[in-house]
Coordinates of C-alpha atoms in Angstrom, one line a residue:
X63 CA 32.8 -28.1 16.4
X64 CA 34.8 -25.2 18.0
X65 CA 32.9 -23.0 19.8
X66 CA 35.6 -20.8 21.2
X67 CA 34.7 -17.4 19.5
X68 CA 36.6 -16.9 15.7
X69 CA 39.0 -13.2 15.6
X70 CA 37.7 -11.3 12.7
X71 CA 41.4 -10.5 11.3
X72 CA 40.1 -10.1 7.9
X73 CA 36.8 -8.6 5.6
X74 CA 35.2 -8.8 2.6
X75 CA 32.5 -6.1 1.9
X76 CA 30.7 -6.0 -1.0
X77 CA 27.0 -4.2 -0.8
X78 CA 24.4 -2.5 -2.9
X79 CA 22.6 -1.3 0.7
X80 CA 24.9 1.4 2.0
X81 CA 23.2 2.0 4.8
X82 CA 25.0 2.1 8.0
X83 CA 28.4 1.1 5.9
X84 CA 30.8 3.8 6.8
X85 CA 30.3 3.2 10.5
X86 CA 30.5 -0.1 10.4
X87 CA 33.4 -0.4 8.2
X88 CA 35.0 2.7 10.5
X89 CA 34.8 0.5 13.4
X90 CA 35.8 -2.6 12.0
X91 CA 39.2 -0.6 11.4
X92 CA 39.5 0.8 14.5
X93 CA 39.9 -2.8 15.4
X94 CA 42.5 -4.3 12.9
X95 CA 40.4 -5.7 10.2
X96 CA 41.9 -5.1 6.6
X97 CA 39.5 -4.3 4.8
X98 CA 38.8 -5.8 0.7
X99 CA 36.0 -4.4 -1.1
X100 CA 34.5 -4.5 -4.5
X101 CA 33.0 -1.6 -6.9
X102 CA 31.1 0.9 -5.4
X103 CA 31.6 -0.4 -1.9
X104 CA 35.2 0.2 -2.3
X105 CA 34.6 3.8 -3.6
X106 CA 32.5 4.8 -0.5
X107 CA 34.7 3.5 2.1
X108 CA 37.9 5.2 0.1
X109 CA 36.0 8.4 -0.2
X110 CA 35.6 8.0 4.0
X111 CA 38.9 7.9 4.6
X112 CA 39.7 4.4 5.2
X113 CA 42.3 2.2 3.8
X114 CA 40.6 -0.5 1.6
X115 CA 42.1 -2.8 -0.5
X116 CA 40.0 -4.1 -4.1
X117 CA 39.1 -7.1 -4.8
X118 CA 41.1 -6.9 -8.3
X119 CA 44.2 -6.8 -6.2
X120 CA 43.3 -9.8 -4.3
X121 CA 42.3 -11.9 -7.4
X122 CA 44.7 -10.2 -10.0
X123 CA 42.2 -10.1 -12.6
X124 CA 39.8 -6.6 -13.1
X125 CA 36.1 -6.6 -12.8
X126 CA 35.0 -8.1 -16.1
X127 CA 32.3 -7.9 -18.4
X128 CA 30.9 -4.6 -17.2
X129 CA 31.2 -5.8 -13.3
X130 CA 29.5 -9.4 -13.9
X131 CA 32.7 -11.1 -12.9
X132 CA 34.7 -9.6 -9.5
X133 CA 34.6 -11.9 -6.5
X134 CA 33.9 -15.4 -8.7
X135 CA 37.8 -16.4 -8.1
X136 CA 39.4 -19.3 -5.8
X137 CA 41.6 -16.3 -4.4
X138 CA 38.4 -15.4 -2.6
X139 CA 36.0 -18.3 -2.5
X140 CA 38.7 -20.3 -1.2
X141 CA 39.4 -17.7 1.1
X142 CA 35.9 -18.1 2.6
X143 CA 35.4 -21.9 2.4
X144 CA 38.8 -23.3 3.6
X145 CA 38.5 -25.1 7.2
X146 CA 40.2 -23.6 10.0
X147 CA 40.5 -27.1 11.7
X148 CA 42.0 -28.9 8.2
X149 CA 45.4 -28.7 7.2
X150 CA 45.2 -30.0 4.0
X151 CA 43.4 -26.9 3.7
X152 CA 46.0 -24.6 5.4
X153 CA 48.2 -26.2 3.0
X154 CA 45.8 -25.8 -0.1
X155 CA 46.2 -21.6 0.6
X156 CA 49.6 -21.5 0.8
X157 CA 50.6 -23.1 -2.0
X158 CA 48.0 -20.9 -3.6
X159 CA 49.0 -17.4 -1.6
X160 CA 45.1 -17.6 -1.0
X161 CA 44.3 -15.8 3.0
X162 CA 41.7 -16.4 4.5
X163 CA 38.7 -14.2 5.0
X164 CA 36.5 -14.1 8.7
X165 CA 34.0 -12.0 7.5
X166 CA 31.6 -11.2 4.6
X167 CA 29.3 -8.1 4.4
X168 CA 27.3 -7.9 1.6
X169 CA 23.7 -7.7 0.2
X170 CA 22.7 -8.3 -3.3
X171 CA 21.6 -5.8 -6.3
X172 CA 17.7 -4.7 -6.0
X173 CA 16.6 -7.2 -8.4
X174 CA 12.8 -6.6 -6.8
X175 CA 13.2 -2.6 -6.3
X176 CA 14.4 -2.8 -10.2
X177 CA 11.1 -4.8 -11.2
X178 CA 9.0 -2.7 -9.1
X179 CA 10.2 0.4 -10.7
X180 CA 9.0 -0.8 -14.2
X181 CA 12.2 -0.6 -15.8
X182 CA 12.5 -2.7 -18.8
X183 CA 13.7 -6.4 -19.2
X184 CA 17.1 -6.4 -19.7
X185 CA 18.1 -4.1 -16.6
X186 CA 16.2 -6.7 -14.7
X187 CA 18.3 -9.1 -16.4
X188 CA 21.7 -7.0 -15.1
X189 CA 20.3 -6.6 -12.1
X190 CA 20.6 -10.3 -11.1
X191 CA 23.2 -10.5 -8.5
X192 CA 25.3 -13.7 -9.5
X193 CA 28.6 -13.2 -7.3
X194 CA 27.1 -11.9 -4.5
X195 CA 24.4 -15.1 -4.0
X196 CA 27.9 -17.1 -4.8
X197 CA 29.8 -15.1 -1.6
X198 CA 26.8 -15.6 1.0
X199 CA 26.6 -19.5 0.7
X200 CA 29.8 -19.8 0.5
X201 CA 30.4 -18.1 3.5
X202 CA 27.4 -18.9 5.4
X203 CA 28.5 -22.4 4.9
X204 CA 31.5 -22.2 6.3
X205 CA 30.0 -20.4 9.2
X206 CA 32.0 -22.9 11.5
X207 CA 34.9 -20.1 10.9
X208 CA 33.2 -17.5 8.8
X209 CA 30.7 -15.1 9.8
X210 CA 28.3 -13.6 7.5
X211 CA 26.6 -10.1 7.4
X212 CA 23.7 -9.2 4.9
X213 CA 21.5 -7.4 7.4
X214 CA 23.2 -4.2 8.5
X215 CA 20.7 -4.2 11.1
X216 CA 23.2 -6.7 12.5
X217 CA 26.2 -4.3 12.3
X218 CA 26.2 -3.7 16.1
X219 CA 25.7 -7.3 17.2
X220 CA 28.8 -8.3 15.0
X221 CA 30.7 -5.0 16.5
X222 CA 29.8 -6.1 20.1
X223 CA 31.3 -9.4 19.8
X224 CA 34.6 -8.6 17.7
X225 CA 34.9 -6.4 20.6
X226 CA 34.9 -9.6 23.0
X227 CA 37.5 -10.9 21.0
X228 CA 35.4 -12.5 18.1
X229 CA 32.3 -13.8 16.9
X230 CA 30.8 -16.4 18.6
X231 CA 29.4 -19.6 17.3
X232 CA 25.8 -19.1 18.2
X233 CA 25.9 -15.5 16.3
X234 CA 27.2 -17.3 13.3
X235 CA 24.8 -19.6 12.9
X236 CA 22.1 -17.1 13.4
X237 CA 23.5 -15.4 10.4
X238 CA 24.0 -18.2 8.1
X239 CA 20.4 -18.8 8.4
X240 CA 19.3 -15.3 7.5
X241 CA 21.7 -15.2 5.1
X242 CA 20.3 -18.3 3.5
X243 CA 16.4 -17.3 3.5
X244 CA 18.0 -14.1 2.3
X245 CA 19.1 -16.1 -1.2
X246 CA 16.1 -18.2 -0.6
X247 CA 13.9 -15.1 -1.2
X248 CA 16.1 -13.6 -3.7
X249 CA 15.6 -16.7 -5.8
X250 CA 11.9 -16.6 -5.5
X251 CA 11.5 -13.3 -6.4
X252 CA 13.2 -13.7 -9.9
X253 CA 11.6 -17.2 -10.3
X254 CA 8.4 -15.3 -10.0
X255 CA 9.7 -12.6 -12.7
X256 CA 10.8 -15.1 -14.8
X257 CA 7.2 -16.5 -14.7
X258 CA 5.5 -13.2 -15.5
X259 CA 7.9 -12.6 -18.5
X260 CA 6.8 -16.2 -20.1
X261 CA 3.5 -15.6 -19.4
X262 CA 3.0 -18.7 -17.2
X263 CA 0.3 -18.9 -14.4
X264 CA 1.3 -21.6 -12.6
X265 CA 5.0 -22.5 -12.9
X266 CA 6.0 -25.7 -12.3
X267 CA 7.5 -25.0 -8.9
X268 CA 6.8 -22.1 -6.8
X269 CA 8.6 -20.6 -3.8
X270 CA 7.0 -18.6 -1.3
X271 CA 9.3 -16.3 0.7
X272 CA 8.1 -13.8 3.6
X273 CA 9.4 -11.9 6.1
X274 CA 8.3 -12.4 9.9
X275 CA 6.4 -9.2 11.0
X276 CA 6.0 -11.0 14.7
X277 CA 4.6 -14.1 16.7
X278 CA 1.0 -14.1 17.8
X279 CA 0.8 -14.9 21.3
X280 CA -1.3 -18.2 20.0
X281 CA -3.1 -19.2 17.5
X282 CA -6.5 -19.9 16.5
X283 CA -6.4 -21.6 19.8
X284 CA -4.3 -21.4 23.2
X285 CA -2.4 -24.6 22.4
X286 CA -1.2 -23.3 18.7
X287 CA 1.9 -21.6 17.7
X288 CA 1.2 -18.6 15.3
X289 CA 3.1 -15.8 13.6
X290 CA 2.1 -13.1 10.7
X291 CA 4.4 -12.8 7.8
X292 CA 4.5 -10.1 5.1
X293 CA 4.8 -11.3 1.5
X294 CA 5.7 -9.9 -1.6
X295 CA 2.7 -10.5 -4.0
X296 CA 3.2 -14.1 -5.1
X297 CA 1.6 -14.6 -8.4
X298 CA 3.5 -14.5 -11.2
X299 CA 3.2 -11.8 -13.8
X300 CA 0.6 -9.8 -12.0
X301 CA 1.9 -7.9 -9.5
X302 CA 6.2 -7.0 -9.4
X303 CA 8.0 -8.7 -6.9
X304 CA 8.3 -5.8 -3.6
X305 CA 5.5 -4.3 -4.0
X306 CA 2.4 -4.9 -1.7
X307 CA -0.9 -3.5 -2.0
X308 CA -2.7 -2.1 0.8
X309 CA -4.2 -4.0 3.7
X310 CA -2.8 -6.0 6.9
X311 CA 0.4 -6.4 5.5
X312 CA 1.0 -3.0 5.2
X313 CA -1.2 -1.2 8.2
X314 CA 0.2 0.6 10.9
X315 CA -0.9 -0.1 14.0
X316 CA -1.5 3.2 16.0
X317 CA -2.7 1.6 19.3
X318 CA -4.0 -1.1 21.0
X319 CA -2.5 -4.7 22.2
X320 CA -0.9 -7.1 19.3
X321 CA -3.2 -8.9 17.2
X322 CA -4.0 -12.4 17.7
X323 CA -4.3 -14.4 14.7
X324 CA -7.4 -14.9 14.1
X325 CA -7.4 -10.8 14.3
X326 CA -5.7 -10.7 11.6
X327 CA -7.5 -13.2 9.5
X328 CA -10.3 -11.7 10.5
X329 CA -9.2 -8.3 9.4
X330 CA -7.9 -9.2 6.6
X331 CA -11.0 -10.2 5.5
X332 CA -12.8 -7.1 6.4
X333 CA -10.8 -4.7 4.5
X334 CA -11.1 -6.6 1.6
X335 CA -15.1 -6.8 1.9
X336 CA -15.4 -2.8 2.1
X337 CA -12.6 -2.8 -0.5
X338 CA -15.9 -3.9 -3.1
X339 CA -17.5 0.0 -3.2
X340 CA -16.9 3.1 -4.5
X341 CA -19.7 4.5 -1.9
X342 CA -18.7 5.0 1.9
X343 CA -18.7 1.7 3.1
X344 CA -18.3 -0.5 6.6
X345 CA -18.1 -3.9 7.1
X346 CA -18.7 -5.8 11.0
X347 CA -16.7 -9.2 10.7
X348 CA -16.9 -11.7 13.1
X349 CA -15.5 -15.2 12.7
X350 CA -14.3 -14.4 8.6
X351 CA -18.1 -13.9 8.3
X352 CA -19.6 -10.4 7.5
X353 CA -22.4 -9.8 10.5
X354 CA -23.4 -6.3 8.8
X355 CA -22.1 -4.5 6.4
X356 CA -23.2 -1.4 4.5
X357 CA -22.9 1.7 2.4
X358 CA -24.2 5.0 3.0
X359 CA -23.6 8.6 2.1
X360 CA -21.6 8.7 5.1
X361 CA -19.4 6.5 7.0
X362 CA -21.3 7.4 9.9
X363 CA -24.7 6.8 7.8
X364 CA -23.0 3.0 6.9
X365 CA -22.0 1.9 10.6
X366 CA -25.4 2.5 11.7
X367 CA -27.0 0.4 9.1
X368 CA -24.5 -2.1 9.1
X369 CA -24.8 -2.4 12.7
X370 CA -28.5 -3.1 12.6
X371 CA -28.0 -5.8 10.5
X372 CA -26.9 -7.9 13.5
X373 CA -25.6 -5.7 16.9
X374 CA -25.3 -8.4 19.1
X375 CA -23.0 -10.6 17.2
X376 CA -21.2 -7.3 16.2
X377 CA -20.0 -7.1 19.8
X378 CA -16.3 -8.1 19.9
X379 CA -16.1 -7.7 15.7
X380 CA -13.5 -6.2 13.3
X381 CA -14.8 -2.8 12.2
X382 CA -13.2 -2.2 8.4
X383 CA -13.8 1.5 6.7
X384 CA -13.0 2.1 3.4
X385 CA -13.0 5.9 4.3
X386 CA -10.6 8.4 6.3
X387 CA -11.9 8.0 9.7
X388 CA -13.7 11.3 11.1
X389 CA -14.7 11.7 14.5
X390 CA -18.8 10.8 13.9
X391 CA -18.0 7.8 13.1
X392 CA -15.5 7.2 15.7
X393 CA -17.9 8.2 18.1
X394 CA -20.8 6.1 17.1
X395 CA -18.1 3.1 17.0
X396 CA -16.6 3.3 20.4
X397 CA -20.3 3.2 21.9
X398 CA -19.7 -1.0 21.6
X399 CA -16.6 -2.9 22.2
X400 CA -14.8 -3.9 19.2
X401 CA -12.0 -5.8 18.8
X402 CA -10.1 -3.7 15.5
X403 CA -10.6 -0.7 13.9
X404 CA -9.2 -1.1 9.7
X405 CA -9.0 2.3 7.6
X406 CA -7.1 4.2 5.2
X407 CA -6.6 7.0 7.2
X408 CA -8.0 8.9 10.2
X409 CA -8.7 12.7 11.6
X410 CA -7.0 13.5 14.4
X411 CA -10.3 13.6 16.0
X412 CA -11.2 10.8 15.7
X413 CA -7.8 9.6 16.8
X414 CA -8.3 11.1 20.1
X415 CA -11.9 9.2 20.3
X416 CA -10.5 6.2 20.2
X417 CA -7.7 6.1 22.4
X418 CA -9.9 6.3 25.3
X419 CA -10.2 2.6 24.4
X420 CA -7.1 2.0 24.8
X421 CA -7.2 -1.9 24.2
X422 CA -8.8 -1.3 20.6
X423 CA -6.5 -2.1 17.7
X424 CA -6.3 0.8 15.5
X425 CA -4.6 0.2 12.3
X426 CA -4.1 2.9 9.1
X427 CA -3.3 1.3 5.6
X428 CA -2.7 4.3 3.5
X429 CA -5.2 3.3 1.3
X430 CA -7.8 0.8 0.2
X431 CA -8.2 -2.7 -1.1
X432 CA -8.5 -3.0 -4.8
X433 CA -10.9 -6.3 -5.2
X434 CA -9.7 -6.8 -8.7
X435 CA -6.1 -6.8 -7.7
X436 CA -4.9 -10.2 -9.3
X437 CA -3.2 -12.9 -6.6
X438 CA -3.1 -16.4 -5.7
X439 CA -4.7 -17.6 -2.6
X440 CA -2.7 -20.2 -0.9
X441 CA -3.8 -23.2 1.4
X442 CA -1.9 -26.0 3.3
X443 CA -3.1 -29.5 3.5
X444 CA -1.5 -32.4 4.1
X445 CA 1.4 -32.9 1.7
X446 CA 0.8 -29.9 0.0
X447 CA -0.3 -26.5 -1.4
X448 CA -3.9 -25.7 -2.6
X449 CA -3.6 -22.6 -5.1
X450 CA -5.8 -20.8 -7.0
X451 CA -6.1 -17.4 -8.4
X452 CA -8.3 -14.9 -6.0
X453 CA -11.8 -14.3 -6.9
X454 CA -11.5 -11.1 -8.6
X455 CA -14.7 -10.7 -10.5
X456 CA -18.4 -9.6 -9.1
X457 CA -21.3 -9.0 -11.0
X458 CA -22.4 -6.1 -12.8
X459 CA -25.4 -4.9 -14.9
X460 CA -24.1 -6.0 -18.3
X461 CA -24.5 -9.8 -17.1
X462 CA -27.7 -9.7 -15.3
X463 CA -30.1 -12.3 -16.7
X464 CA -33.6 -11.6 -15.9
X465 CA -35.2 -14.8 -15.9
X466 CA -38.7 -14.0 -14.2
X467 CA -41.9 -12.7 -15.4
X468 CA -41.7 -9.3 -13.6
X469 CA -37.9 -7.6 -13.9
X470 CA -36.8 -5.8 -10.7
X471 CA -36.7 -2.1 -10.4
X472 CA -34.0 -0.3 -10.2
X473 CA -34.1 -0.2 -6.8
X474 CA -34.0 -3.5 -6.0
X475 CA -31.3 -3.9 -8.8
X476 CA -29.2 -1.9 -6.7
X477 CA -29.8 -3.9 -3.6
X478 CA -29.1 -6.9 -5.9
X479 CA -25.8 -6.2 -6.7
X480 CA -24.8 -5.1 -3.2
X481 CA -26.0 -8.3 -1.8
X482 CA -24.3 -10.3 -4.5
X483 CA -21.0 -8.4 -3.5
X484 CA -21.8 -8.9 0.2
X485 CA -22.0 -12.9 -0.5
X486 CA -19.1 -13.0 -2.2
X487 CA -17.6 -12.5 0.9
X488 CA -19.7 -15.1 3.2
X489 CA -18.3 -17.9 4.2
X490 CA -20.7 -20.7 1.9
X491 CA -23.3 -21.6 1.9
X492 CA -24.0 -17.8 1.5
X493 CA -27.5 -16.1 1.5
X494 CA -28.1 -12.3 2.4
X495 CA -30.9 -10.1 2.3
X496 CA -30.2 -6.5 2.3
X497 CA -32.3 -3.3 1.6
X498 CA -31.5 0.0 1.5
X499 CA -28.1 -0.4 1.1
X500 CA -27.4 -2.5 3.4
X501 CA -27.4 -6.3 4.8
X502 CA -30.7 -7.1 6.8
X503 CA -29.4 -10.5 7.2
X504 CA -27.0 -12.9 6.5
X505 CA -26.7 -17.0 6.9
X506 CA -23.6 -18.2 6.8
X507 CA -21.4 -21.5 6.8
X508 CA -24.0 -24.0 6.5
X509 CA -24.6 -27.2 5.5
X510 CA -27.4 -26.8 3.6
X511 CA -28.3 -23.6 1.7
X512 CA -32.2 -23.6 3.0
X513 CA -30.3 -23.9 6.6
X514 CA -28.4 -20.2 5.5
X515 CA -31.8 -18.6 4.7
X516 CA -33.8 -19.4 7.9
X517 CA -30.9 -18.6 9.6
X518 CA -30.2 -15.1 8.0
X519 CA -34.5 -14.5 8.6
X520 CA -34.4 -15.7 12.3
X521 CA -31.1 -13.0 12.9
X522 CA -33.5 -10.6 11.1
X523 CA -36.2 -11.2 13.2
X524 CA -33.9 -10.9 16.5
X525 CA -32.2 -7.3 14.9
X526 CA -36.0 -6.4 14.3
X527 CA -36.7 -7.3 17.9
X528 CA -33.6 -5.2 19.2
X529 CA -34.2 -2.3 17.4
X530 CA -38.0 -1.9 18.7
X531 CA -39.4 -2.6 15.0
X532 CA -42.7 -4.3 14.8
X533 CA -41.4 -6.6 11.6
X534 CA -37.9 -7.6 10.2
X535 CA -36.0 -5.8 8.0
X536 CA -36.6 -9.1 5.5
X537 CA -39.7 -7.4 4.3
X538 CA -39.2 -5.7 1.6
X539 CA -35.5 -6.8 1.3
X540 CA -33.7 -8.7 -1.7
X541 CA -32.0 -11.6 -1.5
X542 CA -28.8 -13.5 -2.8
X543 CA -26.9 -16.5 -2.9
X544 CA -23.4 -17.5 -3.5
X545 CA -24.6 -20.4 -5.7
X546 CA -27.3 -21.8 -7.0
X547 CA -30.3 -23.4 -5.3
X548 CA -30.4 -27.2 -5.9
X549 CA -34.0 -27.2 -4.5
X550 CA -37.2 -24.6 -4.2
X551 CA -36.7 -24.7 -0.5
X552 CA -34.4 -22.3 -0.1
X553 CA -35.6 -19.6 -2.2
X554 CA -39.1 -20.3 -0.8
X555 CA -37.4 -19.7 3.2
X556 CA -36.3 -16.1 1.5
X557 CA -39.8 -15.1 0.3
X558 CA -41.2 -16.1 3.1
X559 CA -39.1 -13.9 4.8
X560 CA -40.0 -11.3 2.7
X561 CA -37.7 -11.1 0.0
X562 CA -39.3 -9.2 -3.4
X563 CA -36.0 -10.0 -5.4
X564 CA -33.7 -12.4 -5.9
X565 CA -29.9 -12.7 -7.6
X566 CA -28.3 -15.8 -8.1
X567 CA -26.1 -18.0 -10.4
X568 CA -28.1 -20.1 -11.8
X569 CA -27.3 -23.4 -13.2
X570 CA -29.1 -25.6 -11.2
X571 CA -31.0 -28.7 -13.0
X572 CA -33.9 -27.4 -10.8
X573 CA -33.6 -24.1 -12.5
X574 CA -36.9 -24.2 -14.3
X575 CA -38.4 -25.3 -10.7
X576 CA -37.0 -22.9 -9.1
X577 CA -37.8 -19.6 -11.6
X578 CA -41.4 -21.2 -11.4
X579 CA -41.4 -20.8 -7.4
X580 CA -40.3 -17.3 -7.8
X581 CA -42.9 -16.3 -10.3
X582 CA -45.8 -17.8 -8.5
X583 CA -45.2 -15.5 -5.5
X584 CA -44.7 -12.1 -7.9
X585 CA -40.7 -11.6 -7.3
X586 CA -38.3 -11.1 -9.7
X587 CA -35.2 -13.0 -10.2
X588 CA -31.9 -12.0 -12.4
X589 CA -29.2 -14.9 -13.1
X590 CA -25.5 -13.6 -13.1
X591 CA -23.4 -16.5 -14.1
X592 CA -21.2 -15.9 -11.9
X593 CA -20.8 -18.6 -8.6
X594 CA -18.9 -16.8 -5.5
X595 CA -18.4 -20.1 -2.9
X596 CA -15.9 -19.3 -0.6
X597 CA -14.0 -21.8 2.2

């Protein structure tokens, strides 16, 4: 392969992104480059001044069939996939009066922007680029000889090296591989369409196309590689191709060093948590797990309860608001070290608060989670994809099964509800008292369910110690669980730690076992249906 760097003599541009083209094009002139265009590219670059030659001229055949067929011709394909080093292929031009082209510039119709926009199904249809996908592999195979442009972020990398004298190997590579996860993407994103317009949940082949956002310097370890990238939502029919809801994909990071990867996983999964409440609500993650979490009639009111729940393991935890920050809460946060700060917004108060921690990530979604926003949750494992849809769905009073002799009180049904949101969100097996509004304390990850209970008592016990209270905050509390209880055992390690109510599942063969445990020590117990495991 010649590396000796390729003379760009001769360009094609055909674009629906404008941006930067007039420059560009200007100073590809200013060096010699005749310039072929298509359409509307050809229209802009006439209108600046510069001598441009259509593509109907080159192919001597008009755009057809209202500009479906323009560059799908062997005056220009040939043009863009003859060998420079072949001259059966030199001779394959000339006895066609075909020239060659060194350059392509062009980027494809906004098939996605077009979905996103709601417009209807045949101008998603027309907006399916079907020469321009055609021109990019074409040329980004040839990419020996041919270099190919559909970034115009990469406008002044091209200009610096046609400057040299031409474009060098290397570059053209690099741009053959954008250019083909450029199609790559292009092609999943009308797949998906195509999916959502038939109906179909799980097509028989899916492509998942993102865009790098950067490299972690590791991940969940030293000796990984890591890197975040942004996708489009990737479930068919639920969500239109370009459009992103709010979160980590879409938060802008206002200070603070680069997230690790497990920041981000662990953010991630903060946001969503506080995501669940209409109320003012705050969420302490550590490890994917909730250690506290609240709601108040205050964000201020919520990080202090939620920080009770469990302040030592909060140290070094994702903070996630789903509130404007203001400078209260700012203040009260900054008293501990925390890792990242997640909201939808903040004062410019509370801005100022926390830069004086000036390794704390802050990061500003525009907005809140939506926890019944439909997706698919993707997972690798060997030889393949685990998908499923994301658990959307958390109880509410219309499914509440009382199954005890005494019902709860309103109260507690409350606290129910909020504790079976909470768990939703725990890493199984999942148990969590809370009162008041809040967690009191949460077991998490275990092996056995009755292990999660003592666990979440014994943290309450230590949060009970810590905050100079004479019993935990257990007593008194409710308690739920992710799943069922296959034995008494765990249920009776929540009343013993003081649990009055209890929301679960059901569903257990044990069920009548286990109702009859909860009746015997006077608490009620509602049965939602509903199991929340989460790995």
């Amino acid at each position: 392969m010649n590396a000796a760097p390729r003379p760009i003599r001769r360009a094609l541009i055909s674009v629906s992104d404008k941006t930067g083209l007039t420059p560009f094009a200007s100073a590809l002139a200013a060096q010699g480059v005749a310039l072929i265009s298509t359409g509307g590219s050809a229209r802009a670059l006439a209108e600046a001044g510069l001598k441009v030659t259509e593509i109907a001229a080159v192919t001597g055949f008009p755009e057809m069939l209202d500009g479906r067929v323009k560059t799908l011709h062997p005056a220009v394909h040939g043009g863009l996939l003859a060998r420079r080093d072949r001259d059966d292929h030199a001779a394959a031009l000339a006895a066609h009066n075909i020239a060659e082209i060194d350059l392509l510039v062009c980027n494809l119709y906004p098939f996605a922007a077009t979905v996103a926009s709601g417009a209807g199904r045949d101008d998603c249809i027309e907006n399916i680029d079907i020469g321009g996908p055609a021109l990019i592999r074409a040329a980004a195979k040839n990419h020996e000889f041919v270099a190919v442009v559909t970034d115009p972020g990469d406008y002044q990398a091209v200009l610096g090296e046609i400057a040299l004298g031409g474009t060098s190997l290397p570059l053209r590579r690099s741009l053959a591989r954008k250019a083909y996860a450029m199609t790559a993407a292009y092609d999943a994103a009308i797949a998906t369409w195509f999916a959502r317009d038939e109906g179909v949940t799980f097509p028989e082949t899916i492509t998942i196309a993102g865009r790098l956002v950067e490299e972690t310097r590791y991940g969940e370890n030293p000796h990984q590689q890591a890197a975040f990238y942004r996708t489009d939502d990737i479930r068919p029919g639920i969500v239109s191709p370009g459009i992103v809801p709010p979160g980590i994909a879409t938060a802008r990071q206002v200070q603070g060093k680069e997230l690790s990867y497990n920041n981000y996983a662990d953010t991630a999964a903060a946001f969503e948590l506080v995501g669940e409440f209409a109320e003012p609500a705050v969420a302490i993650i550590k490890h994917a797990n909730p250690c506290g979490a609240a709601i108040g009639d205050t964000l201020a009111d919520a990080w202090e309860k939620a920080l009770r729940c469990d302040p030592v393991s909060a140290f070094g935890g994702i903070v996630a608001l789903n509130r404007r920050l203001d400078a209260a809460t700012a203040e009260a946060i900054v008293r501990i070290f925390v890792e990242v700060v997640i909201a939808p917004d903040a004062d410019p108060q509370a801005l100022d608060i926390l830069a004086r921690k000036n390794a704390l990530r802050l990061l500003l979604t525009g907005g809140v989670a939506d926890p019944k926003a439909p997706g698919w949750q993707v997972r690798s494992v060997a030889g393949g994809l685990l998908v499923q849809e994301r658990d959307t769905v958390s109880a509410d009073r219309s499914i509440l099964q009382v199954v005890t002799k005494r019902a709860p009180s309103e109260a507690e049904i409350a606290d129910l509800l909020f504790a079976d949101t909470v768990a939703k969100h725990v890493k199984s097996n999942a148990i969590v008292f809370a009162r008041n509004g809040a967690t009191v304390g949460i077991g998490a990850g275990q092996m056995s369910r009755v292990d999660s209970a003592r666990i979440a008592a014994l943290k309450a016990i230590d949060a009970a110690g810590a905050a100079g209270l004479a019993e935990p905050l257990t007593r008194g509390s409710v308690v739920a669980s992710d799943a069922f209880y296959p034995f008494p055992d765990g249920l009776e390690a929540a009343i013993a730690a003081g649990a009055t109510a209890a929301i679960q599942p059901g569903g257990s063969r044990r069920d009548a076992e286990i109702i009859a445990v909860a009746d015997a020590a006077g608490i009620a117990m509602l049965f939602t249906g509903l199991r929340h495991f989460r790995h």
